[in-house]
CSV table of N, CA and C in Angstrom, one decimal:
chain,number,residue,atom,x,y,z
A,5,MET,N,0.7,-1.5,-0.3
A,5,MET,CA,-0.1,0.5,-0.5
A,5,MET,C,0.8,1.2,0.2
A,6,THR,N,0.4,2.6,0.1
A,6,THR,CA,1.3,3.5,-0.2
A,6,THR,C,0.9,4.0,1.4
A,7,ASP,N,2.1,5.3,1.4
A,7,ASP,CA,2.3,6.1,2.9
A,7,ASP,C,1.0,7.4,2.7
A,8,PHE,N,0.0,7.3,1.8
A,8,PHE,CA,-0.6,8.7,2.1
A,8,PHE,C,-1.7,8.1,2.9
A,9,LYS,N,-1.7,9.3,3.7
A,9,LYS,CA,-2.9,9.0,4.9
A,9,LYS,C,-3.6,10.3,4.6
A,10,LEU,N,-5.1,9.9,5.1
A,10,LEU,CA,-6.0,11.5,3.8
A,10,LEU,C,-6.0,11.8,5.8
A,11,ALA,N,-6.4,13.6,5.9
A,11,ALA,CA,-6.1,14.4,6.6
A,11,ALA,C,-7.0,14.4,8.0
A,12,THR,N,-7.2,13.8,8.9
A,12,THR,CA,-8.5,14.0,9.9
A,12,THR,C,-9.2,14.5,9.6
A,13,HIS,N,-9.0,16.5,9.6
A,13,HIS,CA,-9.6,17.3,10.2
A,13,HIS,C,-9.9,17.6,8.8
A,14,GLN,N,-10.9,17.6,7.7
A,14,GLN,CA,-10.7,18.4,5.9
A,14,GLN,C,-11.5,19.6,6.3
A,15,ASP,N,-12.2,19.7,7.4
A,15,ASP,CA,-13.1,21.1,7.5
A,15,ASP,C,-12.2,21.9,7.7
A,16,THR,N,-11.2,22.1,7.8
A,16,THR,CA,-10.8,23.1,8.2
A,16,THR,C,-11.0,24.8,7.7
A,17,LEU,N,-10.7,25.7,8.5
A,17,LEU,CA,-10.6,27.2,8.0
A,17,LEU,C,-10.4,27.4,6.9
A,18,GLU,N,-9.1,26.9,5.9
A,18,GLU,CA,-8.0,27.2,5.1
A,18,GLU,C,-9.0,26.6,4.3
A,19,THR,N,-9.7,24.9,4.0
A,19,THR,CA,-10.2,24.4,3.4
A,19,THR,C,-11.7,25.2,2.3
A,20,GLN,N,-12.0,25.5,3.7
A,20,GLN,CA,-13.4,25.5,3.5
A,20,GLN,C,-13.3,27.5,2.7
A,21,LYS,N,-12.0,28.4,3.1
A,21,LYS,CA,-11.8,29.2,2.5
A,21,LYS,C,-11.7,29.3,1.1
A,22,ARG,N,-10.7,28.1,0.5
A,22,ARG,CA,-10.4,27.6,-0.6
A,22,ARG,C,-11.5,27.7,-1.6
A,23,TYR,N,-12.4,26.8,-1.0
A,23,TYR,CA,-14.2,26.3,-1.8
A,23,TYR,C,-14.2,27.5,-2.0
A,24,HIS,N,-15.0,28.1,-1.0
A,24,HIS,CA,-15.6,29.7,-1.1
A,24,HIS,C,-14.7,30.1,-2.2
A,25,ASN,N,-13.4,30.6,-2.1
A,25,ASN,CA,-12.8,31.4,-3.3
A,25,ASN,C,-12.9,30.7,-4.4
A,26,ARG,N,-12.4,29.6,-4.9
A,26,ARG,CA,-13.0,29.1,-5.9
A,26,ARG,C,-14.5,28.8,-7.0
A,27,LYS,N,-15.4,29.1,-5.8
A,27,LYS,CA,-16.8,29.0,-5.9
A,27,LYS,C,-16.9,30.2,-6.6
A,28,ILE,N,-16.4,31.6,-5.8
A,28,ILE,CA,-16.2,32.8,-6.7
A,28,ILE,C,-15.9,32.6,-7.9
A,29,HIS,N,-14.9,32.4,-8.2
A,29,HIS,CA,-13.7,32.4,-9.3
A,29,HIS,C,-14.9,32.1,-10.4
A,30,ILE,N,-15.2,30.3,-10.1
A,30,ILE,CA,-16.2,29.9,-10.7
A,30,ILE,C,-17.1,30.4,-11.7
A,31,GLU,N,-18.4,31.5,-10.6
A,31,GLU,CA,-19.3,31.8,-10.5
A,31,GLU,C,-19.3,32.9,-12.0
A,32,LYS,N,-17.3,33.4,-11.2
A,32,LYS,CA,-17.5,35.1,-11.8
A,32,LYS,C,-17.0,34.8,-13.9
A,33,LYS,N,-16.2,33.2,-14.0
A,33,LYS,CA,-16.1,32.8,-14.8
A,33,LYS,C,-17.3,33.2,-15.9
A,34,MET,N,-18.2,32.3,-15.4
A,34,MET,CA,-19.0,32.1,-15.8
A,34,MET,C,-19.6,33.3,-16.5
A,35,GLU,N,-20.0,34.4,-15.7
A,35,GLU,CA,-20.5,35.3,-16.4
A,35,GLU,C,-19.6,36.1,-17.2
A,36,GLU,N,-18.1,35.8,-17.5
A,36,GLU,CA,-17.9,36.8,-18.6
A,36,GLU,C,-18.2,35.7,-20.1
A,37,ILE,N,-17.8,36.6,-21.0
A,37,ILE,CA,-18.7,36.6,-22.5
A,37,ILE,C,-17.1,36.3,-23.2
A,38,PRO,N,-16.6,34.9,-24.0
A,38,PRO,CA,-15.5,35.5,-24.4
A,38,PRO,C,-16.1,36.8,-26.0
A,39,LYS,N,-14.3,37.2,-25.8
A,39,LYS,CA,-14.4,38.5,-27.1
A,39,LYS,C,-14.8,37.6,-28.5
A,40,GLN,N,-14.7,36.9,-28.3
A,40,GLN,CA,-14.8,36.0,-29.9
A,40,GLN,C,-16.1,35.6,-30.0
A,41,TYR,N,-17.3,36.0,-28.9
A,41,TYR,CA,-18.5,35.3,-29.1
A,41,TYR,C,-19.5,36.4,-28.5
A,42,GLU,N,-18.7,37.4,-28.5
A,42,GLU,CA,-19.4,39.2,-28.8
A,42,GLU,C,-20.4,39.4,-29.7
A,43,GLY,N,-19.5,39.2,-30.9
A,43,GLY,CA,-20.5,40.0,-31.8
A,43,GLY,C,-21.7,39.1,-31.8
A,44,ASP,N,-21.5,37.4,-32.1
A,44,ASP,CA,-22.8,36.7,-32.4
A,44,ASP,C,-23.9,37.4,-31.2
A,45,ILE,N,-23.3,37.7,-29.9
A,45,ILE,CA,-24.0,37.4,-28.5
A,45,ILE,C,-25.0,38.4,-28.8
A,46,ARG,N,-24.3,39.9,-29.5
A,46,ARG,CA,-25.2,41.3,-30.2
A,46,ARG,C,-26.1,41.0,-31.1
A,47,ARG,N,-25.7,40.1,-32.1
A,47,ARG,CA,-26.1,40.3,-33.0
A,47,ARG,C,-27.7,39.0,-32.6
A,48,TYR,N,-27.6,38.4,-31.5
A,48,TYR,CA,-28.9,37.8,-32.0
A,48,TYR,C,-29.7,38.5,-30.8
A,49,LYS,N,-29.5,39.4,-30.1
A,49,LYS,CA,-30.2,40.5,-28.8
A,49,LYS,C,-30.8,41.2,-30.5
A,50,ASN,N,-29.7,41.8,-31.1
A,50,ASN,CA,-30.8,42.2,-32.0
A,50,ASN,C,-31.9,42.4,-32.8
A,51,TYR,N,-32.0,40.9,-33.5
A,51,TYR,CA,-32.9,40.2,-33.7
A,51,TYR,C,-33.3,39.8,-32.9
A,52,CYS,N,-33.8,38.9,-31.9
A,52,CYS,CA,-35.0,39.1,-30.7
A,52,CYS,C,-35.4,40.7,-30.6
A,53,CYS,N,-35.2,41.7,-30.3
A,53,CYS,CA,-35.7,42.8,-30.4
A,53,CYS,C,-36.2,43.5,-31.8
A,54,ASN,N,-36.1,43.1,-32.5
A,54,ASN,CA,-36.5,43.3,-34.6
A,54,ASN,C,-37.7,42.8,-34.2
A,55,THR,N,-37.8,41.7,-33.3
A,55,THR,CA,-38.5,40.0,-34.5
A,55,THR,C,-39.2,41.1,-33.0
A,56,ALA,N,-39.7,41.3,-31.8
A,56,ALA,CA,-40.1,41.4,-30.7
A,56,ALA,C,-40.0,39.9,-30.3
A,57,GLN,N,-39.2,39.2,-30.1
A,57,GLN,CA,-39.2,37.3,-29.3
A,57,GLN,C,-38.7,37.7,-28.1
A,58,VAL,N,-38.9,37.0,-27.0
A,58,VAL,CA,-38.3,36.6,-25.6
A,58,VAL,C,-37.0,35.9,-26.3
A,59,ILE,N,-36.1,36.5,-25.6
A,59,ILE,CA,-34.5,35.7,-25.7
A,59,ILE,C,-35.0,34.0,-25.2
A,60,GLY,N,-34.4,33.7,-25.5
A,60,GLY,CA,-34.8,32.0,-25.3
A,60,GLY,C,-34.0,30.9,-25.7
A,61,ALA,N,-34.8,29.8,-25.9
A,61,ALA,CA,-34.2,28.5,-27.1
A,61,ALA,C,-35.1,28.5,-28.2
A,62,GLU,N,-36.4,28.9,-28.1
A,62,GLU,CA,-37.3,29.2,-29.7
A,62,GLU,C,-36.8,30.2,-30.3
A,63,ALA,N,-36.4,30.9,-29.7
A,63,ALA,CA,-36.0,32.4,-30.2
A,63,ALA,C,-34.0,32.5,-30.8
A,64,MET,N,-33.4,31.6,-30.4
A,64,MET,CA,-32.8,31.1,-31.0
A,64,MET,C,-32.6,29.9,-31.8
A,65,LEU,N,-33.4,29.2,-31.5
A,65,LEU,CA,-33.5,28.1,-33.0
A,65,LEU,C,-34.0,28.6,-33.7
A,66,ASP,N,-35.1,30.0,-33.8
A,66,ASP,CA,-35.8,30.8,-34.9
A,66,ASP,C,-34.5,31.2,-35.6
A,67,TYR,N,-33.6,32.1,-34.8
A,67,TYR,CA,-32.1,32.6,-35.2
A,67,TYR,C,-30.8,32.1,-35.9
A,68,LEU,N,-31.3,30.9,-35.8
A,68,LEU,CA,-29.9,30.2,-36.3
A,68,LEU,C,-30.9,29.6,-37.4
A,69,TYR,N,-32.2,29.2,-37.5
A,69,TYR,CA,-33.1,28.5,-38.2
A,69,TYR,C,-32.5,29.7,-40.1
A,70,ILE,N,-32.9,31.1,-39.5
A,70,ILE,CA,-32.9,32.3,-40.5
A,70,ILE,C,-31.6,32.6,-40.6
């Protein structure tokens, strides 16, 4: 077997802080729009406004079809 032993106290303050900071980092990344998609998203939003559609899956399918 290996000499690796699990830490007995995994719920330490440092661990909880790392988990929290990672969660915040992931949430911020999810809100970012990559530069290469900004134009596509802007055109899609304009299409929805011009056709008076609610932004959603059906409008996206309509946009992609056209």
